[in-house]
């Protein structure tokens, strides 16, 4: 981008060309890239996090997608007094600023300063520079979309990893339930069945039957818990993985 600014700046015969990016959240603008001729000072470091409020007319024009063309800074109207207070210390005599927009979104602007003399840019020259700004806006939009796509992909991968972890936890939980609870209960039922075949005392058999029936009820309850657990993990609460 610095090379582009140098080439277009020399082509337009200006002393300084630059790009500002807009921070909508903080309502500020910052000079991110700059080229300047050897006999003109850089202003980039002095123009970081500039509040919108310092240049209200400037921002209103950009938001209306208007090109800011100032033939003579000294002739700015009183309504542009804030802007003149910013431009004069930089020694700017004439300037051209073009909004960088894509899909009706303002990303920033590209500007051209004439410091050593006043300059008149003809309509054809301004249109050519407008094409440059439009191309920059399209590139920036593609970069933002690519970044969002990458973020969405990483988010989907994170959700997939969480789903796999949940499945592993489910398998571990179900295995423990089966081994730690159901297996011992089946042992109790088996031993109770053998005792009922060997013991003849009716009262003892009645107690064994009670133990056996209770064991069967517990095994059935455990089976229901396991079935419920499988369904719970297959359909996580709040549908966490529906985006995958």
PDB file of C-alpha atoms in Angstrom, residues 52 55-66 68 80 83:
ATOM      1  CA  UNK A  52     -14.516  12.548  14.920  1.00  0.00           C
ATOM      2  CA  UNK A  55     -13.398  17.404  12.160  1.00  0.00           C
ATOM      3  CA  UNK A  56     -17.226  17.202  12.195  1.00  0.00           C
ATOM      4  CA  UNK A  57     -17.834  18.628   8.686  1.00  0.00           C
ATOM      5  CA  UNK A  58     -15.141  16.369   7.292  1.00  0.00           C
ATOM      6  CA  UNK A  59     -16.800  13.277   8.751  1.00  0.00           C
ATOM      7  CA  UNK A  60     -20.266  14.354   7.625  1.00  0.00           C
ATOM      8  CA  UNK A  61     -19.010  14.621   4.053  1.00  0.00           C
ATOM      9  CA  UNK A  62     -17.342  11.210   4.153  1.00  0.00           C
ATOM     10  CA  UNK A  63     -20.412   9.528   5.608  1.00  0.00           C
ATOM     11  CA  UNK A  64     -22.442  10.987   2.733  1.00  0.00           C
ATOM     12  CA  UNK A  65     -19.879   9.389   0.400  1.00  0.00           C
ATOM     13  CA  UNK A  66     -18.766  12.812  -0.802  1.00  0.00           C
ATOM     14  CA  UNK A  68     -13.655  16.410  -0.105  1.00  0.00           C
ATOM     15  CA  UNK A  80     -15.117  24.344   8.564  1.00  0.00           C
ATOM     16  CA  UNK A  83     -10.959  21.380   9.929  1.00  0.00           C
TER      17      UNK A  83
END
